[in-house]
Amino acid sequence: MADLRGSRDEDRDRGQLLLVAALAIATAIVALVLLLNTSIYMENLATRDTDTGASEAVAFRNTVEGNLWRVVEAENDRTYASRSTLETNVTRRTNRFVELTAARHRRSGVVAELSNTTLDEGTRLVQNDSTRQLTDASGTPDWELATDADGVREFEVNVTGGLTTSSAPVAQSDAFGVIVEGSGADVWSLFVYNNGGEQIAVKNGSESTPTNVCSGGFYAEDPRVNLTAGTVNGTRCSAIDFAKGTDPPYDVSYQYGNRSTGTYRLTANTSSVGNVNGPGPTTPPYEMPVVYSVSTDVVYRSPELTYRANVTITEGSS
Amino acid sequence: MGGRDRGQAYTLEAFVAGLLVLGGVVFALQATAVTPLSASTSNQHVGNQERAVAYGLMGAAKANGTLEEAVVDWNKSGRRFVGSRPTTGEFSNAGPPNDFGRALNETFGDERTAFNVVLRFRDNGTLASQPMVDMGTPSDDATVATRSVVLYDDTPLTTGGTVSNDTFYAPDAEPYGPLFNVVEVRITVWRI
């Protein structure tokens, strides 16, 4: 009992000590837990997907850029007589294309659309009667096919006969020729003539006289010259480089269209064309309205990202 | 006299202290309770990586044309994907027997990662889907990657003919133009 009695004074302080110690330990553990929790939360934040969906926006744009032209060109090939009908249908087809393409983005709460869409006017000129001379609708031999065209594509002339005989390159200027006058009066021209065999001569913008090009092996048949692709009867002829040395806008004319017969077809980025029939497929030569290119803003708007890119979609972008 | 009451007080204090300690430990365990399969912070890296891999795989497949090839790898007479089981018309153990399927197998098959591939498209104004690979129900931490494939009326099937026929799984969503349908390839990837 002496022990108990002796320890009585010391025991009087132990209760407080225990309480304080327990509280201190508990506070320390709670603080530790909070710290641990914070670090876990920080790691969560750090590894959370920070991708704003930019790759989806680019994927939408790529899909539009890579596929829309095919939809538009199909309408161009439908030979409309009226430009407003063509443009209405191109707009309808484009809207449907975007509706189908953007569907998966819209399902995830994203606005994916095309806005400020403008259709650039173009005209396709066609002569598909191989026995007809390359004159205008009223038979004029020297005439302008397209005026102020910012671009020309798919320009193919198939000369089928009746070529003027020319003995020397200098006389090429008396033969059937395609004359392209750029801005600043630089002229690129291409002549097809007969010099004991069919010959092609080209004059670039910086040159003063034409040069014979692509002889030998090219003319097993009547020359089918693709002026914009640079081929003769399907064979590459690098010397034919459309409008080399000139700058757009181009005025495209024929000279001595009465000295040859043939077919041709070209698409020019202008609505101002020469004396031809149409619009619509009729007696050659005729014109048809086409959409030369589509300029539009690809818009992709999600809660994290607003993306807008202006793209021009035309032949070759698909 | 005082010593006789202090015994209870000590006991109570000890209980309170013990409860505090226990409470702290329980709270700490709650904050960090993760299992290897739970969709939580600890495997977020894995999910991010799988998602990136799936997108990379689809990007490569789209660029080299194998994605489109897999979409049109269709058996017309059997109305199912080429090489799939006649009963279900889909694959359940691995990817389809084409380049896209082989890429899927090489990327995920050896890594103990399961994947579902579903094709979604427009059918008469509603969203329809055609499963290509069905390995089961994804877990909570599955990630998804999608890409679109544009089909035209003249897009050829690998088995001959074009997509414009009645036995293809997707209908012509644009009868007035060359566009046929836009197929969304959706890959769901999860760890097993």
PDB file of C-alpha atoms in Angstrom, chain B residues 49-157:
ATOM      1  CA  GLN B  49      -1.330   4.819 -72.700  1.00  0.00           C
ATOM      2  CA  GLU B  50      -3.843   2.343 -74.085  1.00  0.00           C
ATOM      3  CA  ARG B  51      -5.893   5.180 -75.501  1.00  0.00           C
ATOM      4  CA  ALA B  52      -2.843   6.693 -77.150  1.00  0.00           C
ATOM      5  CA  VAL B  53      -1.824   3.316 -78.555  1.00  0.00           C
ATOM      6  CA  ALA B  54      -5.334   2.707 -79.902  1.00  0.00           C
ATOM      7  CA  TYR B  55      -5.383   6.114 -81.599  1.00  0.00           C
ATOM      8  CA  GLY B  56      -1.919   5.533 -83.000  1.00  0.00           C
ATOM      9  CA  LEU B  57      -2.929   2.156 -84.356  1.00  0.00           C
ATOM     10  CA  MET B  58      -6.030   3.582 -86.019  1.00  0.00           C
ATOM     11  CA  GLY B  59      -4.111   6.526 -87.445  1.00  0.00           C
ATOM     12  CA  ALA B  60      -1.576   4.205 -89.041  1.00  0.00           C
ATOM     13  CA  ALA B  61      -4.292   1.852 -90.313  1.00  0.00           C
ATOM     14  CA  LYS B  62      -6.180   4.771 -91.826  1.00  0.00           C
ATOM     15  CA  ALA B  63      -3.050   6.179 -93.471  1.00  0.00           C
ATOM     16  CA  ASN B  64      -2.069   2.916 -95.144  1.00  0.00           C
ATOM     17  CA  GLY B  65      -5.616   1.975 -96.107  1.00  0.00           C
ATOM     18  CA  THR B  66      -5.908  -1.165 -93.994  1.00  0.00           C
ATOM     19  CA  LEU B  67      -8.661   0.373 -91.869  1.00  0.00           C
ATOM     20  CA  GLU B  68     -10.892   0.869 -94.897  1.00  0.00           C
ATOM     21  CA  GLU B  69      -9.945  -2.588 -96.142  1.00  0.00           C
ATOM     22  CA  ALA B  70     -11.079  -4.104 -92.838  1.00  0.00           C
ATOM     23  CA  VAL B  71     -14.377  -2.195 -93.006  1.00  0.00           C
ATOM     24  CA  VAL B  72     -15.175  -3.641 -96.438  1.00  0.00           C
ATOM     25  CA  ASP B  73     -13.800  -7.143 -95.741  1.00  0.00           C
ATOM     26  CA  TRP B  74     -17.357  -8.453 -96.051  1.00  0.00           C
ATOM     27  CA  ASN B  75     -18.652 -11.813 -97.155  1.00  0.00           C
ATOM     28  CA  LYS B  76     -21.669 -10.923 -99.325  1.00  0.00           C
ATOM     29  CA  SER B  77     -23.313 -14.302 -99.475  1.00  0.00           C
ATOM     30  CA  GLY B  78     -22.764 -15.102 -95.801  1.00  0.00           C
ATOM     31  CA  ARG B  79     -23.616 -11.542 -94.696  1.00  0.00           C
ATOM     32  CA  ARG B  80     -20.724 -11.513 -92.252  1.00  0.00           C
ATOM     33  CA  PHE B  81     -17.100 -10.447 -92.042  1.00  0.00           C
ATOM     34  CA  VAL B  82     -14.689 -12.622 -93.986  1.00  0.00           C
ATOM     35  CA  GLY B  83     -13.362 -15.362 -91.729  1.00  0.00           C
ATOM     36  CA  SER B  84     -15.815 -14.756 -88.903  1.00  0.00           C
ATOM     37  CA  ARG B  85     -17.919 -17.456 -87.280  1.00  0.00           C
ATOM     38  CA  PRO B  86     -21.086 -18.072 -89.305  1.00  0.00           C
ATOM     39  CA  THR B  87     -23.222 -18.136 -86.163  1.00  0.00           C
ATOM     40  CA  THR B  88     -22.341 -14.685 -84.884  1.00  0.00           C
ATOM     41  CA  GLY B  89     -20.736 -12.965 -87.869  1.00  0.00           C
ATOM     42  CA  GLU B  90     -18.095 -11.392 -85.653  1.00  0.00           C
ATOM     43  CA  PHE B  91     -14.768 -12.237 -84.012  1.00  0.00           C
ATOM     44  CA  SER B  92     -14.365 -12.926 -80.327  1.00  0.00           C
ATOM     45  CA  ASN B  93     -10.850 -14.221 -79.694  1.00  0.00           C
ATOM     46  CA  ALA B  94      -8.740 -11.962 -81.874  1.00  0.00           C
ATOM     47  CA  GLY B  95      -8.919  -9.378 -84.619  1.00  0.00           C
ATOM     48  CA  PRO B  96     -10.150 -10.199 -88.130  1.00  0.00           C
ATOM     49  CA  PRO B  97      -7.794 -12.072 -90.486  1.00  0.00           C
ATOM     50  CA  ASN B  98      -6.621  -8.970 -92.365  1.00  0.00           C
ATOM     51  CA  ASP B  99      -3.867  -6.398 -91.906  1.00  0.00           C
ATOM     52  CA  PHE B 100      -5.905  -4.290 -89.489  1.00  0.00           C
ATOM     53  CA  GLY B 101      -6.752  -7.359 -87.409  1.00  0.00           C
ATOM     54  CA  ARG B 102      -3.135  -8.470 -87.368  1.00  0.00           C
ATOM     55  CA  ALA B 103      -2.101  -5.007 -86.205  1.00  0.00           C
ATOM     56  CA  LEU B 104      -4.687  -5.224 -83.406  1.00  0.00           C
ATOM     57  CA  ASN B 105      -3.430  -8.643 -82.357  1.00  0.00           C
ATOM     58  CA  GLU B 106       0.203  -7.593 -82.387  1.00  0.00           C
ATOM     59  CA  THR B 107      -0.521  -4.407 -80.463  1.00  0.00           C
ATOM     60  CA  PHE B 108      -2.953  -5.658 -77.830  1.00  0.00           C
ATOM     61  CA  GLY B 109      -3.117  -9.428 -78.019  1.00  0.00           C
ATOM     62  CA  ASP B 110       0.240 -10.068 -76.379  1.00  0.00           C
ATOM     63  CA  GLU B 111      -0.210  -7.388 -73.747  1.00  0.00           C
ATOM     64  CA  ARG B 112      -3.113  -8.982 -71.898  1.00  0.00           C
ATOM     65  CA  THR B 113      -5.375  -6.298 -73.229  1.00  0.00           C
ATOM     66  CA  ALA B 114      -8.833  -6.986 -74.590  1.00  0.00           C
ATOM     67  CA  PHE B 115     -10.538  -4.944 -77.293  1.00  0.00           C
ATOM     68  CA  ASN B 116     -13.926  -4.586 -78.898  1.00  0.00           C
ATOM     69  CA  VAL B 117     -14.311  -3.138 -82.370  1.00  0.00           C
ATOM     70  CA  VAL B 118     -17.714  -1.778 -83.350  1.00  0.00           C
ATOM     71  CA  LEU B 119     -18.632  -0.073 -86.614  1.00  0.00           C
ATOM     72  CA  ARG B 120     -21.290   2.609 -86.335  1.00  0.00           C
ATOM     73  CA  PHE B 121     -23.055   4.199 -89.271  1.00  0.00           C
ATOM     74  CA  ARG B 122     -26.227   5.967 -90.336  1.00  0.00           C
ATOM     75  CA  ASP B 123     -29.197   3.766 -91.111  1.00  0.00           C
ATOM     76  CA  ASN B 124     -32.397   5.511 -92.150  1.00  0.00           C
ATOM     77  CA  GLY B 125     -31.820   8.480 -89.879  1.00  0.00           C
ATOM     78  CA  THR B 126     -30.798   6.466 -86.846  1.00  0.00           C
ATOM     79  CA  LEU B 127     -27.460   5.274 -85.547  1.00  0.00           C
ATOM     80  CA  ALA B 128     -26.858   1.616 -86.271  1.00  0.00           C
ATOM     81  CA  SER B 129     -23.903  -0.508 -85.319  1.00  0.00           C
ATOM     82  CA  GLN B 130     -22.215  -3.637 -86.550  1.00  0.00           C
ATOM     83  CA  PRO B 131     -19.860  -5.416 -84.135  1.00  0.00           C
ATOM     84  CA  MET B 132     -16.619  -6.620 -85.685  1.00  0.00           C
ATOM     85  CA  VAL B 133     -14.754  -7.910 -82.625  1.00  0.00           C
ATOM     86  CA  ASP B 134     -16.577  -8.657 -79.386  1.00  0.00           C
ATOM     87  CA  MET B 135     -14.342  -9.874 -76.555  1.00  0.00           C
ATOM     88  CA  GLY B 136     -16.861  -9.214 -73.819  1.00  0.00           C
ATOM     89  CA  THR B 137     -18.037  -6.433 -71.555  1.00  0.00           C
ATOM     90  CA  PRO B 138     -15.382  -3.777 -70.959  1.00  0.00           C
ATOM     91  CA  SER B 139     -14.273  -2.982 -67.422  1.00  0.00           C
ATOM     92  CA  ASP B 140     -14.768   0.404 -65.765  1.00  0.00           C
ATOM     93  CA  ASP B 141     -11.394   1.711 -66.861  1.00  0.00           C
ATOM     94  CA  ALA B 142     -11.800   0.923 -70.567  1.00  0.00           C
ATOM     95  CA  THR B 143     -10.777   3.611 -73.028  1.00  0.00           C
ATOM     96  CA  VAL B 144     -12.228   4.342 -76.436  1.00  0.00           C
ATOM     97  CA  ALA B 145     -10.683   5.505 -79.700  1.00  0.00           C
ATOM     98  CA  THR B 146     -12.639   6.338 -82.863  1.00  0.00           C
ATOM     99  CA  ARG B 147     -11.922   7.168 -86.493  1.00  0.00           C
ATOM    100  CA  SER B 148     -14.182   7.667 -89.506  1.00  0.00           C
ATOM    101  CA  VAL B 149     -13.989   5.892 -92.838  1.00  0.00           C
ATOM    102  CA  VAL B 150     -15.826   7.421 -95.809  1.00  0.00           C
ATOM    103  CA  LEU B 151     -17.321   4.891 -98.207  1.00  0.00           C
ATOM    104  CA  TYR B 152     -18.454   5.716-101.743  1.00  0.00           C
ATOM    105  CA  ASP B 153     -20.964   3.922-103.904  1.00  0.00           C
ATOM    106  CA  ASP B 154     -18.105   2.419-105.911  1.00  0.00           C
ATOM    107  CA  THR B 155     -15.876   1.427-102.988  1.00  0.00           C
ATOM    108  CA  PRO B 156     -14.955  -2.196-103.747  1.00  0.00           C
ATOM    109  CA  LEU B 157     -15.490  -5.035-101.314  1.00  0.00           C
TER     110      LEU B 157
END
